[in-house]
Coordinates of C-alpha atoms and ligand atoms in Angstrom, one line a residue:
M1 CA -2.0 -31.7 34.9
T2 CA 0.6 -29.0 34.0
E3 CA 0.0 -25.5 35.3
L4 CA 1.4 -22.2 34.2
L5 CA 1.6 -19.2 36.6
V6 CA 1.5 -15.6 35.2
T7 CA 2.7 -14.0 37.9
G8 CA 3.8 -10.4 38.8
G9 CA 1.4 -8.6 36.8
Q10 CA -1.4 -6.4 37.2
V11 CA -4.9 -8.0 35.8
L12 CA -7.6 -6.5 34.0
R13 CA -10.7 -8.0 35.4
P14 CA -14.1 -8.2 33.7
D15 CA -15.6 -5.3 35.3
M16 CA -12.7 -3.2 33.9
T17 CA -11.0 -2.9 37.3
V18 CA -7.3 -3.5 37.6
E19 CA -5.8 -5.3 40.5
R20 CA -2.3 -6.9 41.4
A21 CA -3.0 -10.6 41.0
D22 CA -1.5 -13.7 39.7
V23 CA -3.4 -15.9 37.2
L24 CA -3.2 -19.9 37.2
V25 CA -3.7 -21.6 34.0
D26 CA -4.3 -25.4 33.2
Q27 CA -2.2 -26.0 30.2
D28 CA -3.9 -29.4 29.5
R29 CA -7.6 -28.1 29.6
G30 CA -6.4 -24.7 28.1
D31 CA -8.5 -22.7 31.0
I32 CA -8.1 -20.3 33.7
V33 CA -7.9 -22.3 37.0
A34 CA -7.7 -19.3 39.4
V35 CA -7.0 -15.5 39.9
D36 CA -5.7 -14.7 43.1
D37 CA -3.5 -12.3 45.4
P38 CA 0.1 -12.3 44.5
G39 CA 2.0 -15.3 46.3
E40 CA -1.0 -17.4 46.7
L41 CA -0.9 -19.8 43.8
S42 CA 1.9 -21.9 42.3
G43 CA 2.5 -23.5 39.0
D44 CA 4.9 -25.9 37.1
D45 CA 6.0 -23.1 34.9
E46 CA 6.0 -19.3 35.3
L47 CA 5.5 -16.7 32.7
D48 CA 6.9 -13.4 34.5
A49 CA 4.5 -10.5 33.7
G50 CA 7.1 -8.0 35.0
D51 CA 4.7 -5.4 36.4
G52 CA 2.9 -5.4 33.0
L53 CA -0.9 -5.4 32.5
V54 CA -2.5 -8.9 32.1
V55 CA -5.3 -8.4 29.6
P56 CA -7.9 -10.9 27.8
G57 CA -6.5 -11.9 24.3
L58 CA -8.0 -9.5 21.9
V59 CA -10.4 -10.7 19.3
N60 CA -10.4 -9.7 15.9
A61 CA -13.9 -10.5 14.8
H62 CA -13.6 -9.7 11.1
T63 CA -10.7 -10.2 9.0
H64 CA -9.2 -11.7 5.8
V65 CA -5.8 -13.0 7.2
A66 CA -4.0 -14.0 4.1
M67 CA -4.5 -10.6 2.5
T68 CA -1.4 -9.4 4.2
L69 CA 0.3 -10.4 0.9
L70 CA -1.6 -7.5 -0.6
R71 CA -0.6 -5.0 2.3
G72 CA 0.5 -1.7 0.6
Y73 CA -0.2 -3.0 -3.0
A74 CA -3.1 -0.6 -3.7
D75 CA -4.2 2.3 -1.5
D76 CA -6.2 5.6 -1.7
K77 CA -9.2 4.3 -3.7
P78 CA -12.8 3.9 -2.9
L79 CA -14.0 0.3 -2.3
D80 CA -15.6 -0.5 -5.7
A81 CA -12.7 0.8 -7.8
W82 CA -10.1 -0.8 -5.4
L83 CA -11.5 -4.2 -5.6
Q84 CA -12.2 -4.3 -9.2
E85 CA -8.9 -2.5 -10.4
D86 CA -6.4 -3.9 -7.8
I87 CA -7.5 -6.5 -5.3
W88 CA -9.7 -8.9 -7.5
P89 CA -7.4 -9.3 -10.3
V90 CA -4.6 -10.3 -7.8
E91 CA -6.7 -12.3 -5.8
A92 CA -7.3 -14.4 -9.0
E93 CA -3.9 -15.5 -9.1
L94 CA -3.6 -16.5 -5.3
T95 CA -2.6 -20.2 -4.9
A96 CA -3.2 -22.6 -2.2
E97 CA 0.2 -22.1 -1.1
D98 CA 0.1 -18.2 -1.2
V99 CA -2.9 -18.4 1.1
R100 CA -1.0 -20.5 3.4
V101 CA 2.0 -18.2 3.4
G102 CA -0.1 -15.0 3.9
A103 CA -2.2 -16.6 6.5
E104 CA 1.0 -17.4 8.5
L105 CA 2.3 -13.8 8.2
G106 CA -1.0 -12.5 9.4
L107 CA -1.2 -14.9 12.5
V108 CA 2.3 -14.0 13.4
E109 CA 1.4 -10.4 13.2
M110 CA -1.6 -11.2 15.6
I111 CA 0.7 -13.1 18.2
R112 CA 2.8 -10.2 18.4
S113 CA 0.1 -7.7 18.9
G114 CA -2.0 -9.8 21.7
T115 CA -4.5 -11.1 19.5
T116 CA -5.6 -14.6 20.4
A117 CA -8.9 -15.2 18.3
L118 CA -10.0 -14.2 14.9
S119 CA -12.9 -14.5 12.6
D120 CA -11.7 -15.0 8.9
M121 CA -13.6 -15.0 5.5
Y122 CA -11.7 -16.3 2.6
F123 CA -11.0 -19.3 0.4
H124 CA -8.5 -22.2 0.4
V125 CA -9.6 -22.5 3.9
D126 CA -7.7 -25.7 4.5
E127 CA -4.5 -23.8 4.2
I128 CA -5.7 -21.2 6.7
A129 CA -6.9 -23.9 9.1
A130 CA -3.5 -25.5 9.0
A131 CA -1.7 -22.3 9.6
V132 CA -4.0 -21.6 12.5
E133 CA -3.4 -25.2 13.9
D134 CA 0.3 -24.3 13.8
A135 CA 0.1 -20.9 15.4
G136 CA -1.9 -22.0 18.1
L137 CA -4.7 -19.4 17.9
R138 CA -8.3 -19.9 18.0
A139 CA -10.2 -19.1 14.8
V140 CA -13.8 -19.1 13.2
L141 CA -13.1 -19.8 9.8
G142 CA -15.2 -20.3 6.5
H143 CA -15.4 -20.4 2.8
T144 CA -16.8 -17.2 1.3
A145 CA -19.1 -17.8 -1.5
V146 CA -19.9 -15.1 -4.2
T147 CA -22.5 -15.9 -6.8
V148 CA -22.3 -12.6 -9.2
A149 CA -20.7 -13.1 -12.6
K150 CA -21.0 -17.0 -12.3
D151 CA -23.4 -19.4 -14.1
D152 CA -26.0 -21.3 -11.9
E153 CA -23.9 -24.3 -11.7
G154 CA -20.9 -22.2 -10.5
A155 CA -23.0 -20.2 -8.0
R156 CA -24.3 -23.3 -6.5
A157 CA -21.1 -24.9 -6.4
D158 CA -19.7 -22.0 -4.4
M159 CA -22.7 -21.9 -1.9
Q160 CA -22.4 -25.8 -1.4
A161 CA -18.4 -25.2 -0.9
S162 CA -19.3 -22.8 2.0
L163 CA -21.7 -25.3 3.7
D164 CA -19.4 -28.2 3.2
T165 CA -16.3 -26.3 4.3
A166 CA -18.1 -25.1 7.6
L167 CA -19.4 -28.8 8.5
E168 CA -16.1 -30.4 7.7
L169 CA -13.6 -28.2 9.5
D170 CA -15.8 -27.5 12.6
G171 CA -13.9 -28.6 15.8
A172 CA -10.7 -29.0 14.1
A173 CA -7.4 -28.3 15.9
G174 CA -8.6 -29.8 19.3
G175 CA -11.8 -27.5 19.0
R176 CA -9.7 -24.3 18.5
I177 CA -11.2 -24.0 15.1
R178 CA -14.9 -23.3 14.7
T179 CA -16.8 -22.2 11.4
T180 CA -19.4 -20.1 9.7
F181 CA -21.5 -20.1 6.6
Q182 CA -20.4 -17.1 4.6
P183 CA -22.4 -15.6 1.8
H184 CA -20.1 -12.8 0.8
S185 CA -22.5 -9.9 1.1
L186 CA -26.1 -9.1 0.3
T187 CA -25.1 -7.6 -2.9
T188 CA -22.5 -10.3 -4.1
V189 CA -25.0 -13.4 -3.5
G190 CA -28.1 -13.6 -5.5
E191 CA -31.4 -13.9 -3.7
E192 CA -32.3 -17.2 -5.3
Y193 CA -29.2 -18.7 -3.7
L194 CA -29.7 -17.1 -0.1
R195 CA -33.0 -18.4 -0.3
E196 CA -32.0 -22.0 -1.1
F197 CA -28.9 -22.3 0.9
V198 CA -29.6 -20.0 4.2
P199 CA -32.1 -22.5 5.6
E200 CA -29.8 -25.3 5.0
A201 CA -27.1 -23.9 7.1
V202 CA -29.5 -22.8 9.7
E203 CA -30.9 -26.5 9.9
A204 CA -27.2 -27.7 10.3
G205 CA -26.8 -25.3 13.3
L206 CA -24.2 -23.2 11.4
P207 CA -23.5 -19.6 12.7
I208 CA -23.7 -17.2 9.6
H209 CA -21.1 -14.3 8.9
L210 CA -21.3 -12.0 6.0
H211 CA -20.5 -8.3 5.0
A212 CA -23.4 -5.8 5.3
N213 CA -24.2 -2.3 4.6
E214 CA -20.4 -1.3 4.3
T215 CA -20.9 1.4 1.7
T216 CA -24.0 3.2 0.2
D217 CA -23.4 0.9 -2.9
E218 CA -24.5 -2.1 -0.7
V219 CA -27.6 -0.3 0.3
D220 CA -29.0 1.7 -2.5
P221 CA -29.5 -1.0 -5.1
L222 CA -31.1 -3.4 -2.6
V223 CA -33.5 -0.6 -1.5
D224 CA -34.3 0.0 -5.3
D225 CA -34.7 -3.8 -5.9
H226 CA -36.6 -4.9 -2.8
G227 CA -38.2 -1.6 -1.5
V228 CA -37.0 -2.2 1.9
R229 CA -33.7 -1.8 3.9
P230 CA -30.8 -4.3 3.4
L231 CA -31.2 -5.7 6.8
E232 CA -34.9 -6.0 6.3
Y233 CA -34.3 -7.9 3.3
A234 CA -31.5 -10.1 5.1
D235 CA -34.3 -10.7 7.7
D236 CA -36.7 -11.9 5.2
V237 CA -34.1 -14.4 3.6
G238 CA -33.5 -15.7 7.1
L239 CA -30.1 -14.2 7.6
M240 CA -31.0 -12.3 10.9
G241 CA -30.6 -14.3 14.2
T242 CA -28.6 -15.0 17.4
D243 CA -26.0 -17.1 15.3
T244 CA -25.3 -14.3 12.9
F245 CA -23.1 -11.5 12.9
L246 CA -22.4 -8.9 10.3
A247 CA -19.4 -7.0 9.3
H248 CA -19.4 -3.2 9.2
C249 CA -23.0 -2.2 9.6
V250 CA -21.8 1.4 8.6
H251 CA -25.0 2.6 6.7
V252 CA -27.8 1.3 9.0
D253 CA -30.9 3.3 9.8
G254 CA -32.9 3.4 13.1
T255 CA -35.1 0.5 11.9
E256 CA -32.1 -1.7 10.9
I257 CA -30.5 -1.0 14.4
E258 CA -33.9 -2.1 16.0
L259 CA -33.8 -5.2 13.9
L260 CA -30.2 -5.9 14.8
A261 CA -31.1 -5.7 18.7
D262 CA -34.4 -7.6 18.5
S263 CA -33.1 -10.6 16.6
G264 CA -29.8 -10.8 18.3
T265 CA -27.7 -10.3 15.4
G266 CA -24.2 -9.1 16.2
A267 CA -22.1 -6.4 14.4
V268 CA -18.5 -6.0 13.7
H269 CA -17.2 -2.7 13.7
C270 CA -14.1 -2.1 11.3
P271 CA -13.4 1.6 11.8
A272 CA -9.9 1.7 10.1
S273 CA -11.0 0.0 6.8
N274 CA -14.2 2.2 6.9
M275 CA -12.1 5.4 7.1
K276 CA -9.4 4.3 4.5
L277 CA -12.0 3.4 2.1
A278 CA -14.2 6.3 3.0
S279 CA -17.1 3.9 3.5
G280 CA -18.6 6.0 6.0
T281 CA -18.9 6.3 9.9
A282 CA -20.7 3.5 11.7
P283 CA -23.3 4.6 14.3
V284 CA -21.6 2.5 17.0
Q285 CA -22.7 4.1 20.1
A286 CA -26.4 3.8 18.8
M287 CA -26.1 0.2 18.2
L288 CA -24.5 -0.3 21.7
D289 CA -27.4 1.8 23.3
A290 CA -30.0 -0.4 21.4
G291 CA -28.5 -3.5 22.9
V292 CA -26.6 -4.8 19.8
T293 CA -23.4 -6.8 20.6
V294 CA -20.7 -4.9 18.7
G295 CA -17.1 -6.5 18.2
L296 CA -14.3 -5.0 16.3
G297 CA -12.3 -6.1 13.4
T298 CA -9.4 -5.0 11.4
D299 CA -10.7 -6.3 8.0
G300 CA -7.9 -7.3 5.5
A301 CA -4.4 -5.9 5.7
A302 CA -4.9 -4.4 2.5
S303 CA -7.5 -2.0 3.8
N304 CA -5.9 -1.1 7.2
N305 CA -2.9 -1.7 6.6
D306 CA -2.2 -3.9 9.7
L307 CA -3.6 -6.4 11.9
D308 CA -3.0 -4.4 15.3
M309 CA -6.3 -4.5 17.3
F310 CA -4.9 -1.6 19.5
D311 CA -5.0 0.7 16.6
E312 CA -8.6 -0.6 16.2
M313 CA -9.6 0.1 19.8
R314 CA -8.2 3.7 19.4
D315 CA -9.9 4.2 16.1
A316 CA -13.3 2.9 17.3
A317 CA -13.2 5.2 20.1
M318 CA -12.2 8.4 18.0
V319 CA -14.6 7.8 15.1
G320 CA -17.5 6.7 17.4
K321 CA -17.3 10.0 18.9
L322 CA -17.2 11.7 15.4
A323 CA -20.1 9.7 14.3
A324 CA -22.3 10.5 17.5
D325 CA -20.9 14.2 17.5
D326 CA -20.4 13.3 21.2
A327 CA -17.0 13.2 23.1
S328 CA -18.5 10.7 25.7
A329 CA -19.3 8.3 23.1
V330 CA -17.6 4.8 22.6
P331 CA -15.4 5.5 25.8
A332 CA -12.1 3.6 26.6
E333 CA -13.5 0.8 28.4
T334 CA -16.2 0.2 25.8
A335 CA -13.5 0.2 23.2
V336 CA -11.7 -2.5 25.2
E337 CA -14.9 -4.5 25.8
M338 CA -15.7 -4.5 22.2
A339 CA -12.1 -5.9 21.4
T340 CA -12.3 -8.7 24.1
A341 CA -15.5 -9.8 25.7
N342 CA -18.0 -8.6 22.7
G343 CA -15.8 -10.3 20.2
A344 CA -15.6 -13.5 22.1
D345 CA -19.1 -13.4 22.5
L346 CA -19.7 -12.9 18.5
L347 CA -17.2 -15.7 17.8
G348 CA -18.8 -18.2 20.3
F349 CA -15.5 -18.8 22.3
D350 CA -15.7 -18.7 26.2
S351 CA -12.9 -16.0 26.3
G352 CA -12.4 -12.6 26.3
R353 CA -12.1 -12.1 30.3
I354 CA -9.7 -13.1 32.9
E355 CA -11.7 -15.2 35.3
A356 CA -11.6 -18.8 36.6
G357 CA -13.3 -21.1 34.2
A358 CA -12.7 -19.1 31.2
N359 CA -10.2 -19.8 28.3
A360 CA -6.6 -19.3 29.1
D361 CA -6.2 -16.6 26.2
L362 CA -4.4 -13.6 27.3
A363 CA -1.8 -11.2 26.8
V364 CA 0.8 -9.1 28.7
V365 CA 1.2 -5.4 27.9
D366 CA 4.7 -4.2 29.0
L367 CA 3.9 -0.9 30.6
D368 CA 7.6 0.3 30.9
A369 CA 7.5 2.6 28.1
T370 CA 7.7 6.5 27.9
H371 CA 4.4 6.8 25.8
L372 CA 2.7 4.8 28.6
T373 CA 3.9 7.2 31.5
P374 CA 2.4 8.2 33.9
A375 CA -0.2 5.5 34.5
H376 CA -3.3 7.3 35.8
D377 CA -5.8 4.9 34.3
L378 CA -4.6 1.5 32.6
V379 CA -8.0 1.2 30.6
S380 CA -7.3 4.4 29.1
H381 CA -3.9 3.6 28.0
L382 CA -5.3 0.3 26.5
A383 CA -7.6 2.1 24.5
Y384 CA -5.6 5.3 23.6
A385 CA -2.1 5.2 24.1
A386 CA -1.0 1.5 23.9
R387 CA 0.3 -0.3 20.6
G388 CA 0.6 -3.8 19.6
S389 CA 4.5 -3.8 19.9
D390 CA 4.0 -3.2 23.7
V391 CA 2.8 -6.8 24.0
C392 CA 5.5 -9.0 25.4
H393 CA 3.7 -12.4 26.0
T394 CA 0.8 -14.1 24.3
V395 CA -1.0 -17.1 25.6
C396 CA -3.8 -18.9 23.9
D397 CA -5.6 -22.0 25.1
G398 CA -3.2 -22.1 28.0
T399 CA -0.1 -22.5 25.3
V400 CA 2.7 -19.6 25.4
L401 CA 2.7 -18.5 21.8
M402 CA 5.1 -15.5 22.4
R403 CA 7.5 -15.3 25.5
D404 CA 9.6 -12.0 25.9
R405 CA 8.5 -10.8 22.5
E406 CA 9.7 -14.1 20.8
V407 CA 7.4 -16.1 18.9
T408 CA 7.5 -19.5 20.0
V409 CA 5.2 -21.5 17.7
L410 CA 6.5 -20.4 14.1
D411 CA 9.7 -19.3 12.8
E412 CA 9.2 -15.8 12.5
R413 CA 12.0 -14.8 10.1
A414 CA 11.3 -17.6 7.7
V415 CA 7.5 -16.7 7.5
R416 CA 8.5 -13.2 6.6
E417 CA 10.9 -14.4 3.9
R418 CA 8.3 -16.7 2.4
A419 CA 5.7 -14.0 2.5
S420 CA 8.0 -11.3 0.9
D421 CA 8.9 -14.0 -2.0
H422 CA 5.3 -15.1 -2.5
A423 CA 3.9 -11.4 -2.6
A424 CA 6.6 -10.4 -5.2
A425 CA 5.8 -13.6 -7.5
L426 CA 2.0 -13.1 -7.0
V427 CA 2.2 -9.3 -8.2
E428 CA 4.2 -10.4 -11.2
R429 CA 1.9 -13.1 -12.3
A430 CA -1.0 -10.8 -12.0
A431 CA 0.9 -7.9 -14.2
E432 CA 1.4 -10.6 -16.9
E433 CA -2.4 -11.4 -17.0
D434 CA -3.0 -7.8 -17.2
Ligands
ZN1 ZN1 -14.1 -7.8 4.9

């Protein structure tokens, strides 16, 4: 057994208190063995927390990691025009290698900002899985199926690919990779395909992840067609349940919030993306009050435009207050819980808490910074003042992925160069097609 001692830090405990403690990690099993007073534990290797704050690795519960290649390519447009005029034409030119290179860039960015787990929706998923395996993170992956604008054969093949990918990849990278069945959204997958394939996914025991109620354009047509709210329709086709988590849930009414809570369906709040695309303000405090498990996600880098979960915590707390018209809504500790324990719960990982028995997924925040002085309340700092660049060490599954701000698992400079080259070539190809 090889043991790593994270020493000299202050530890954020699951009850949101902070205490001086050392954390002992079993690197072979990838879990936390003990959390104890300074000087009580010893390990084969040490990671000096340098008086920093040891926190659970952050969980990015909804993203499209390879979209880092489109960061800053098209901004300042509403969702529908942005997708149709800018994003989809370029995505149509993406090769498997582009997806690999974009995923590596995104994963390095996550490691640098203390994220240790992600839930991803995309295609060329084998490439994303290979990148996750190399980068050492934990991930829930899947092939995202769309049936609109496809003939029946193409539509069914895409849905089948989502099922097959989820079944084949589950448990890869020594169990760090889990999977979900992924219909893209309630408006981009036809009803007959949901009715055929969702029961198959449930029968196979696959969790389900999709976009829902992101904009009014994803609500009004469904209400017109079916006479019920989108999540009532989702329930009717078998999508709601404890193994399902929905990205966005911006435009949900009281009935739908109740349905989320009663069915045990999770929600992933993506505040930056919702603000940037002017999608709306999600009723996060109302969902939490109803007992819905709400995690946090960055969504893709093209609508954010980074993968920094510290920004997301701050945005969630800020916009949560605005949505509730109440400054006490979505307080700091709730924002931190959403980015850690809640996200881990949605993804099905025993992570998101610094405690014996939990996965050894953690990050150390360097508190020796002007913008983190003074230190009245470190949970407040996590939600409101800290940045991803304050993270100095990142550990996932007991492996040190970044030590003293040096990423150890991938060659960061090479990853950035490849990403810049591939992004430039991609945009050029898309312009030629235009
Ligand atoms: Zn998304």
